[in-house]
mmCIF file of C-alpha atoms in Angstrom:
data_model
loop_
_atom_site.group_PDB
_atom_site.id
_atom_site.type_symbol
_atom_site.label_atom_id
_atom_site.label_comp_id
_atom_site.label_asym_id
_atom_site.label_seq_id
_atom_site.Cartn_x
_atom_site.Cartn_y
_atom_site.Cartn_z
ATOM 1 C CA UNK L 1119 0.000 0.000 0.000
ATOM 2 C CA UNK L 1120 2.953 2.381 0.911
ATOM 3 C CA UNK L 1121 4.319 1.651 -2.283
ATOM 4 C CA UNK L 1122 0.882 3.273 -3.875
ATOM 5 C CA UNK L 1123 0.876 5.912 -2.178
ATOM 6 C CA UNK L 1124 3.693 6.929 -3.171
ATOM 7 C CA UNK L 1125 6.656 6.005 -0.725
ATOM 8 C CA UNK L 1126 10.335 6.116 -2.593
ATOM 9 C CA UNK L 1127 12.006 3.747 0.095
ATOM 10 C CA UNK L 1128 10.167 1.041 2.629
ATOM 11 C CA UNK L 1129 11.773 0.460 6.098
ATOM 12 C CA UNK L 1130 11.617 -2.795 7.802
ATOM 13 C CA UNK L 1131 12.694 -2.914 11.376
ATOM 14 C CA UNK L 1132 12.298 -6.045 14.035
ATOM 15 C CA UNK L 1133 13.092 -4.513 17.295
ATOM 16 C CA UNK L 1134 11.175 -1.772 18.172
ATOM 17 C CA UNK L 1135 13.025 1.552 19.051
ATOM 18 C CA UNK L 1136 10.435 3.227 21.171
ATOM 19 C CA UNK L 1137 11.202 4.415 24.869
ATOM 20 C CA UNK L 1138 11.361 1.891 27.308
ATOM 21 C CA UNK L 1139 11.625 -0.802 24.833
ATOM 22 C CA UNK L 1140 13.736 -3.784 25.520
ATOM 23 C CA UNK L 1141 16.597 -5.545 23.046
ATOM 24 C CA UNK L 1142 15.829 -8.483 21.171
ATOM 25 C CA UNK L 1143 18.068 -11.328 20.428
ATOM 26 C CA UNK L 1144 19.412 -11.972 17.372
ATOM 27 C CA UNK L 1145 17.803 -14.574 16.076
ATOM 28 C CA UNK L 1146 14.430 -13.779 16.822
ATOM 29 C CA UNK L 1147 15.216 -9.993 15.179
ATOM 30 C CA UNK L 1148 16.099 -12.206 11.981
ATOM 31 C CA UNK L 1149 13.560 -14.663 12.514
ATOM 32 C CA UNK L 1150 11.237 -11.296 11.980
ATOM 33 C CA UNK L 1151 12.740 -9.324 9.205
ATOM 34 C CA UNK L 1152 14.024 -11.308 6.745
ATOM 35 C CA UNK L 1153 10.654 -13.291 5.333
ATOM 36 C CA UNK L 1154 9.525 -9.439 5.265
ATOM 37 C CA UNK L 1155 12.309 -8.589 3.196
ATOM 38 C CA UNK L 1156 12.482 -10.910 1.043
ATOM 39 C CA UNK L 1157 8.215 -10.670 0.456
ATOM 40 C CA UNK L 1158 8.861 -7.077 -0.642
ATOM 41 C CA UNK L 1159 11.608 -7.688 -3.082
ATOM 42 C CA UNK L 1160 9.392 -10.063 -4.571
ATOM 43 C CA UNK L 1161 6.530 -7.917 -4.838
ATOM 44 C CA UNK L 1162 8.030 -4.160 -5.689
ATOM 45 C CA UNK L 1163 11.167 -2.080 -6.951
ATOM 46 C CA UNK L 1164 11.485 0.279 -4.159
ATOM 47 C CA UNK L 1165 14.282 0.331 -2.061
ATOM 48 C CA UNK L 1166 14.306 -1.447 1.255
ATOM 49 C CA UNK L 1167 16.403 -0.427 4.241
ATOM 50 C CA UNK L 1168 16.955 -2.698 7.350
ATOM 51 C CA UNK L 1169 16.606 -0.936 10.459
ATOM 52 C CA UNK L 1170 19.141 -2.709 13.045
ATOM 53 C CA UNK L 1171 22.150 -2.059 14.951
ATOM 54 C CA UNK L 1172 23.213 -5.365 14.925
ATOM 55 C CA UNK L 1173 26.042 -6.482 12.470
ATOM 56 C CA UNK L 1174 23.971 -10.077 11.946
ATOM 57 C CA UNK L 1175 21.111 -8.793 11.055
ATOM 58 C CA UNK L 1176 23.022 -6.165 8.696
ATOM 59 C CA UNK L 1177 24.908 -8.812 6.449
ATOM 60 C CA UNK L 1178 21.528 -11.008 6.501
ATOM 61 C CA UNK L 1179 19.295 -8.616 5.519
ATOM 62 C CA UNK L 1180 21.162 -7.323 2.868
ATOM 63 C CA UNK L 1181 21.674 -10.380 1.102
ATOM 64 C CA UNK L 1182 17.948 -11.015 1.397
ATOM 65 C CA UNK L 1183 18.181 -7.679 -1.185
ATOM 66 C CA UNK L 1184 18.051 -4.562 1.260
ATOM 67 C CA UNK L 1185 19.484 -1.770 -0.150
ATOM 68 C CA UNK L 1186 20.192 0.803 3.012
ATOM 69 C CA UNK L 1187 21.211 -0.095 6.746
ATOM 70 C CA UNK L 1188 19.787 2.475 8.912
ATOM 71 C CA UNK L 1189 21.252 2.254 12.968
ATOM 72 C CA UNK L 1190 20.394 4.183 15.082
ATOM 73 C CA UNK L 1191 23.218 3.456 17.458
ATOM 74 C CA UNK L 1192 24.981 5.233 14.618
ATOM 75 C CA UNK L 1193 27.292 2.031 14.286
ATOM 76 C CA UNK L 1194 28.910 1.915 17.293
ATOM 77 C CA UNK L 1195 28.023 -1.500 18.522
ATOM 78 C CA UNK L 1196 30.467 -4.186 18.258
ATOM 79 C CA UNK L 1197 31.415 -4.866 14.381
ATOM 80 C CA UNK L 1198 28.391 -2.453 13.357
ATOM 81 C CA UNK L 1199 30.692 -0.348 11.684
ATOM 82 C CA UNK L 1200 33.085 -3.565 10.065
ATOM 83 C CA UNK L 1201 30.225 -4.672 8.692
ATOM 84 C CA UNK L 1202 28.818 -1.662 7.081
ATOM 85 C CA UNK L 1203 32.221 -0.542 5.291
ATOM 86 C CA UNK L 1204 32.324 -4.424 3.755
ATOM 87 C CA UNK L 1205 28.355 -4.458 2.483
ATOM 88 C CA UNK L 1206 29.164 -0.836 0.790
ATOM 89 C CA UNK L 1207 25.325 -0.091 1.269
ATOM 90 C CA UNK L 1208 23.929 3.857 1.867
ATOM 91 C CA UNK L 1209 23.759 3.969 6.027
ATOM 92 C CA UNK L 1210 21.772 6.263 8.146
ATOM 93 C CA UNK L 1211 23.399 7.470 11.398
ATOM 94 C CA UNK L 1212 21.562 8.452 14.254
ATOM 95 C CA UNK L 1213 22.122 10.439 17.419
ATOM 96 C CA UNK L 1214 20.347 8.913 21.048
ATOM 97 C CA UNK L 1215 21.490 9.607 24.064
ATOM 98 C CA UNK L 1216 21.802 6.931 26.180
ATOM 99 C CA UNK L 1217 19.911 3.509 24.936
ATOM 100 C CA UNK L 1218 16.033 2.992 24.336
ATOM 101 C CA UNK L 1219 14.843 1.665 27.637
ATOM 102 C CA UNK L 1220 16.562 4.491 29.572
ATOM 103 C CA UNK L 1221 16.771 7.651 26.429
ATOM 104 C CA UNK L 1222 13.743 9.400 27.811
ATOM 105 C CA UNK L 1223 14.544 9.569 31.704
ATOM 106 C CA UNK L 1224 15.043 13.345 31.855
ATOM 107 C CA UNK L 1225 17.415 14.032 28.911
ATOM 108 C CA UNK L 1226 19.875 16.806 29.223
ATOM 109 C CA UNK L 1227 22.150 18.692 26.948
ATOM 110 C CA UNK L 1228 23.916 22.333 27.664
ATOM 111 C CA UNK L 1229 23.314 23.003 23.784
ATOM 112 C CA UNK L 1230 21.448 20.369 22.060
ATOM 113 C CA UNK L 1231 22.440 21.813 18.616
ATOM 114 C CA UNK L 1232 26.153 21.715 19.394
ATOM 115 C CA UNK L 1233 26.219 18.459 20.760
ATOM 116 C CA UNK L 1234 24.091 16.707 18.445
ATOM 117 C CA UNK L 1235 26.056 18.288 15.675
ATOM 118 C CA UNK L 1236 29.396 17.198 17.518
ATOM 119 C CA UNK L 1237 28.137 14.057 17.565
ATOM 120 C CA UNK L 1238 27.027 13.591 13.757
ATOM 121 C CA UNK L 1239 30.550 14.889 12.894
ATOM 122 C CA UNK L 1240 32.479 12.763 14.793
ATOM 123 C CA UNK L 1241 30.532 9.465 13.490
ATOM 124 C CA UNK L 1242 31.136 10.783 9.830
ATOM 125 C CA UNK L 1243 34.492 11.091 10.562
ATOM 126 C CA UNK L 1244 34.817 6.998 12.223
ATOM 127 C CA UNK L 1245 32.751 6.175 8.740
ATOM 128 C CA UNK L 1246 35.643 8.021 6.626
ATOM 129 C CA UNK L 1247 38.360 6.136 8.795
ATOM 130 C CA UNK L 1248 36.556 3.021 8.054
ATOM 131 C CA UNK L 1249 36.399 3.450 4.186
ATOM 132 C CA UNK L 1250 33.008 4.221 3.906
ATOM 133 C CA UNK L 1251 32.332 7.353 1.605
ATOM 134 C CA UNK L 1252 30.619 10.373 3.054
ATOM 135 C CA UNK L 1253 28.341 10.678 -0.205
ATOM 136 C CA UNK L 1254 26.849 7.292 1.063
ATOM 137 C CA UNK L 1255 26.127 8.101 4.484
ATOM 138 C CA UNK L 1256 22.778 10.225 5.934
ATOM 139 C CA UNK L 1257 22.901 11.906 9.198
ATOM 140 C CA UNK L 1258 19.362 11.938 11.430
ATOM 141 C CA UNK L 1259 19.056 14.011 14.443
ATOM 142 C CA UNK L 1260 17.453 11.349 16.113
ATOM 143 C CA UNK L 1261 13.805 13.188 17.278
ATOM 144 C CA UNK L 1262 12.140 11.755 20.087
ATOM 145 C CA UNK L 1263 15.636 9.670 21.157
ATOM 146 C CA UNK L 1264 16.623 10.980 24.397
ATOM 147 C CA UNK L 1265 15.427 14.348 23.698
ATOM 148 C CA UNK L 1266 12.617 16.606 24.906
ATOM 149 C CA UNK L 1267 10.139 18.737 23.813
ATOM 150 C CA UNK L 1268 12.348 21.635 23.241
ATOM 151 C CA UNK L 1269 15.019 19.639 22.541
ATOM 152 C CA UNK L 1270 13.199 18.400 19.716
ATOM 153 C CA UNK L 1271 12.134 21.796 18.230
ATOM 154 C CA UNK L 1272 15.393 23.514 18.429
ATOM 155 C CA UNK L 1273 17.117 20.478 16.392
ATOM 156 C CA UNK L 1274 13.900 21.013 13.906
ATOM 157 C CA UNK L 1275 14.454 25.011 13.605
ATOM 158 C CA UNK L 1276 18.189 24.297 13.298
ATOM 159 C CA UNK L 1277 17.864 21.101 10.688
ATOM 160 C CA UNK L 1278 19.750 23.206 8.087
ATOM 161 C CA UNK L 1279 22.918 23.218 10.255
ATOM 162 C CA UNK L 1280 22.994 19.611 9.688
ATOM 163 C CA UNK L 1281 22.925 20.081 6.044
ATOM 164 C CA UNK L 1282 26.156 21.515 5.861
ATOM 165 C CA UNK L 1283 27.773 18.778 7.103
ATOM 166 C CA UNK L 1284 28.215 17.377 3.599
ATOM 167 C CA UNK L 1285 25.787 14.713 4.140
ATOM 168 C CA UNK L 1286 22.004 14.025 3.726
ATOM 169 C CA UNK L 1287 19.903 14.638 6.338
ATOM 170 C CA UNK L 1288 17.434 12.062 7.225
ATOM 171 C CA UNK L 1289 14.118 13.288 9.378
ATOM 172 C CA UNK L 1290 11.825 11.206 11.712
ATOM 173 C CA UNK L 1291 8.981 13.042 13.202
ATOM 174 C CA UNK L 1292 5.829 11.291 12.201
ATOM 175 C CA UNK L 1293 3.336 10.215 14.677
ATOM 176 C CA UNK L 1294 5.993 11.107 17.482
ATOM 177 C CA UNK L 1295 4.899 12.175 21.003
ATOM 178 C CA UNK L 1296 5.943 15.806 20.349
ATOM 179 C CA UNK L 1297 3.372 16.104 17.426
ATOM 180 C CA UNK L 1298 0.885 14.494 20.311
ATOM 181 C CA UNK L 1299 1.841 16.754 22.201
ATOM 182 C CA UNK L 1300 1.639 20.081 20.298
ATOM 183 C CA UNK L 1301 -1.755 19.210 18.618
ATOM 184 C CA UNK L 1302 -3.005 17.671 21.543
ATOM 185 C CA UNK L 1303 -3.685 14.318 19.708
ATOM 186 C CA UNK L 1304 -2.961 10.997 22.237
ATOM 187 C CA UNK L 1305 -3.110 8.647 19.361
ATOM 188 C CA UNK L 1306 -0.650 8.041 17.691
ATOM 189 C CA UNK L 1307 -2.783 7.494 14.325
ATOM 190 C CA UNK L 1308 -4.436 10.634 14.917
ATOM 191 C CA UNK L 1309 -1.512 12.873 13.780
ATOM 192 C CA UNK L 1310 -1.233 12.491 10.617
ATOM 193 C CA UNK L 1311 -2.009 15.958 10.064
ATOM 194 C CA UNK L 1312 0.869 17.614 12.434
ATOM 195 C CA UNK L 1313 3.158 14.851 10.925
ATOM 196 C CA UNK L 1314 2.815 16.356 7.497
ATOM 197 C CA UNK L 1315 3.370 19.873 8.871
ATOM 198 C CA UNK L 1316 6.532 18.693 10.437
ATOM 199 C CA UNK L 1317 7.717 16.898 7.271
ATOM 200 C CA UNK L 1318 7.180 19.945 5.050
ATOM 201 C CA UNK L 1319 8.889 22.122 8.181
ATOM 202 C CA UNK L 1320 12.111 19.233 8.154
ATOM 203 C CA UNK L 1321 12.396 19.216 4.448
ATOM 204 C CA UNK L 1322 12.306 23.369 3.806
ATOM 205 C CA UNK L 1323 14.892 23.387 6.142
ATOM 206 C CA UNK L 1324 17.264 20.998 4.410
ATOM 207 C CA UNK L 1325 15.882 17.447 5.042
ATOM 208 C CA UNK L 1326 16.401 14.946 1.726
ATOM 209 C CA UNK L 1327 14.620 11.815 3.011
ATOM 210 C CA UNK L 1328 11.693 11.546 5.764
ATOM 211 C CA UNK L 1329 10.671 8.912 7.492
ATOM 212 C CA UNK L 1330 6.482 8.369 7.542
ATOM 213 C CA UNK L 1331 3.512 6.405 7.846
ATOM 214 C CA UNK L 1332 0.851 8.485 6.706
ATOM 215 C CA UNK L 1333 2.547 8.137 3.151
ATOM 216 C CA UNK L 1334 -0.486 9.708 0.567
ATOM 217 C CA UNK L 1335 -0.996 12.874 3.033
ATOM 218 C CA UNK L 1336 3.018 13.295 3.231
ATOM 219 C CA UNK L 1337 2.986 13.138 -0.495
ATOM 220 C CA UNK L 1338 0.233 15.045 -1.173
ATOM 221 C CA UNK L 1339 1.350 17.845 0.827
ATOM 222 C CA UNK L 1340 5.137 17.721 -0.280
ATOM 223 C CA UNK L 1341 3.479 17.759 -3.996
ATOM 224 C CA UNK L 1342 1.930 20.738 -2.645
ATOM 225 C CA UNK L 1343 4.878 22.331 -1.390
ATOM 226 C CA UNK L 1344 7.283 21.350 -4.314
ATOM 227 C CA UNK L 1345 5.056 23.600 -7.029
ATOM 228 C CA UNK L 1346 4.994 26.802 -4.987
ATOM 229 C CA UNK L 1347 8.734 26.163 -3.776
ATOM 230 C CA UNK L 1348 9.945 25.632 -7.834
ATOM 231 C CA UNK L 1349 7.623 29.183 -8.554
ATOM 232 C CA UNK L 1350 9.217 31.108 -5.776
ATOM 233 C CA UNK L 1351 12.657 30.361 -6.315
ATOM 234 C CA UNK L 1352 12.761 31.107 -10.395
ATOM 235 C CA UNK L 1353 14.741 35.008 -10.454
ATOM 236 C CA UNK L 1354 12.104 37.687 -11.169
ATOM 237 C CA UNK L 1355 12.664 40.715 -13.538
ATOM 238 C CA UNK L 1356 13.695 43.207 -12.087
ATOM 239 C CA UNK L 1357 11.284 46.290 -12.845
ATOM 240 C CA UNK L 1358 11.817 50.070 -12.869
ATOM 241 C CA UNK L 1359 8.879 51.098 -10.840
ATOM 242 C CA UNK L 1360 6.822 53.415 -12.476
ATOM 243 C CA UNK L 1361 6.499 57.207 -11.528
ATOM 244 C CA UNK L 1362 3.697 58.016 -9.086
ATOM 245 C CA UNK L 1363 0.677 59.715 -11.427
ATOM 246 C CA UNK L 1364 -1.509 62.633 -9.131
ATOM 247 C CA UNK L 1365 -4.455 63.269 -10.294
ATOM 248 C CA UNK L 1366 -3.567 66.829 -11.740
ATOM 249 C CA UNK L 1367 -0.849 65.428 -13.959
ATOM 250 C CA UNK L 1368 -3.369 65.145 -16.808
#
């Protein structure tokens, strides 16, 4: 269905990443994601990307046929980063501090910006050393991991920032508990609408791939976006203006 509506890229993950979540073995993360994988390459042309940390599940997955590894331990885990520089596949870093089951017990930073950004630069750096090439690599902010409210909105406002890093920036904000809690909406499948807003806000600020589920209202509104951005960025003519007229100059 995502496919349909109009997704360039489908995700398959078998651990879930969510606060408070706990780590699942190995085999049981395989046991998940590879019949999934191997379904979709059977049934569309799109892209897949294997969301994992773990090195297994990396080399598995991407000889089932997925095309991206997206971690969002940022390949730090034991032979994480080994195994990405030998499969030669695009990889999505992402920042979280501290690990899922813990990320949300009262994050701090002294300049979530800086640090983030610190971060980001210091993992493309370790990917370089490794051999893999910058061109290849996204860099995601990591919304909603170990981050507040306000955390969260000053990495959004500053999203172009990560830009510059030479990278593409990656953006997950859809359905997250700070669109619940600006609109208001408790359910998660209620914010479709504030996802798309976010999504438009990530990508006018420098964001080359988002992450969604409400795929048809992301596109839609992206489609949207796209025709009014291509208008307003064409040069205009510059125009001498013309001489006030008073009504006694007849």
């Amino acid at each position: 269905r995502m496919a349909e509506e109009g997704a360039d890229m489908l995700d398959v993950g078998g651990e879930s990443t969510r606060p408070g979540a706990a780590e699942v073995p190995v085999e049981e993360e395989l046991r998940r994601v590879l019949p999934v994988i191997e379904q979709l390459v059977a049934r569309t042309t799109l892209p897949i990307a294997i969301d994992t940390s773990k090195p297994e599940v990396m080399r598995a997955a991407v000889a089932a046929g997925a095309g991206m590894i997206n971690d969002v331990y940022a390949l730090r885990r034991d032979g994480a980063m080994e195994a990405a520089a030998e499969l030669g596949m695009p990889v999505c870093l992402m920042h979280m501090q501290g690990e899922p089951r813990s990320m949300q017990a009262e994050p701090h930073y002294d300049d979530v910006v800086g640090e983030v950004h610190r971060f980001l630069t210091d993992r493309l750096f370790a990917c370089e050393l490794a051999g893999i090439d910058r061109r290849k690599v996204l860099v995601d902010v990591g919304f909603g991991f170990g981050k507040t409210l306000q955390h969260n909105l000053a990495l959004l406002c500053a999203l172009e920032r990560f830009a510059s890093l030479g990278s593409g920036v990656y953006a997950g904000l859809s359905r997250k508990s700070m669109i619940g809690t600006l609109t208001g909406r408790s359910e998660p499948a209620e914010r479709a609408a504030g996802s798309a807003a976010a999504a438009l806000i990530a990508v006018q600020r420098g964001a080359r791939m988002v992450r969604v589920h409400d795929v048809a209202a992301t596109v839609d509104a992206l489609a949207v976006w796209q025709a009014v951005h291509a208008l307003d960025t064409v040069p205009r003519r510059e125009e001498k203006p013309s001489a006030p007229r008073w009504p006694d100059d007849d």
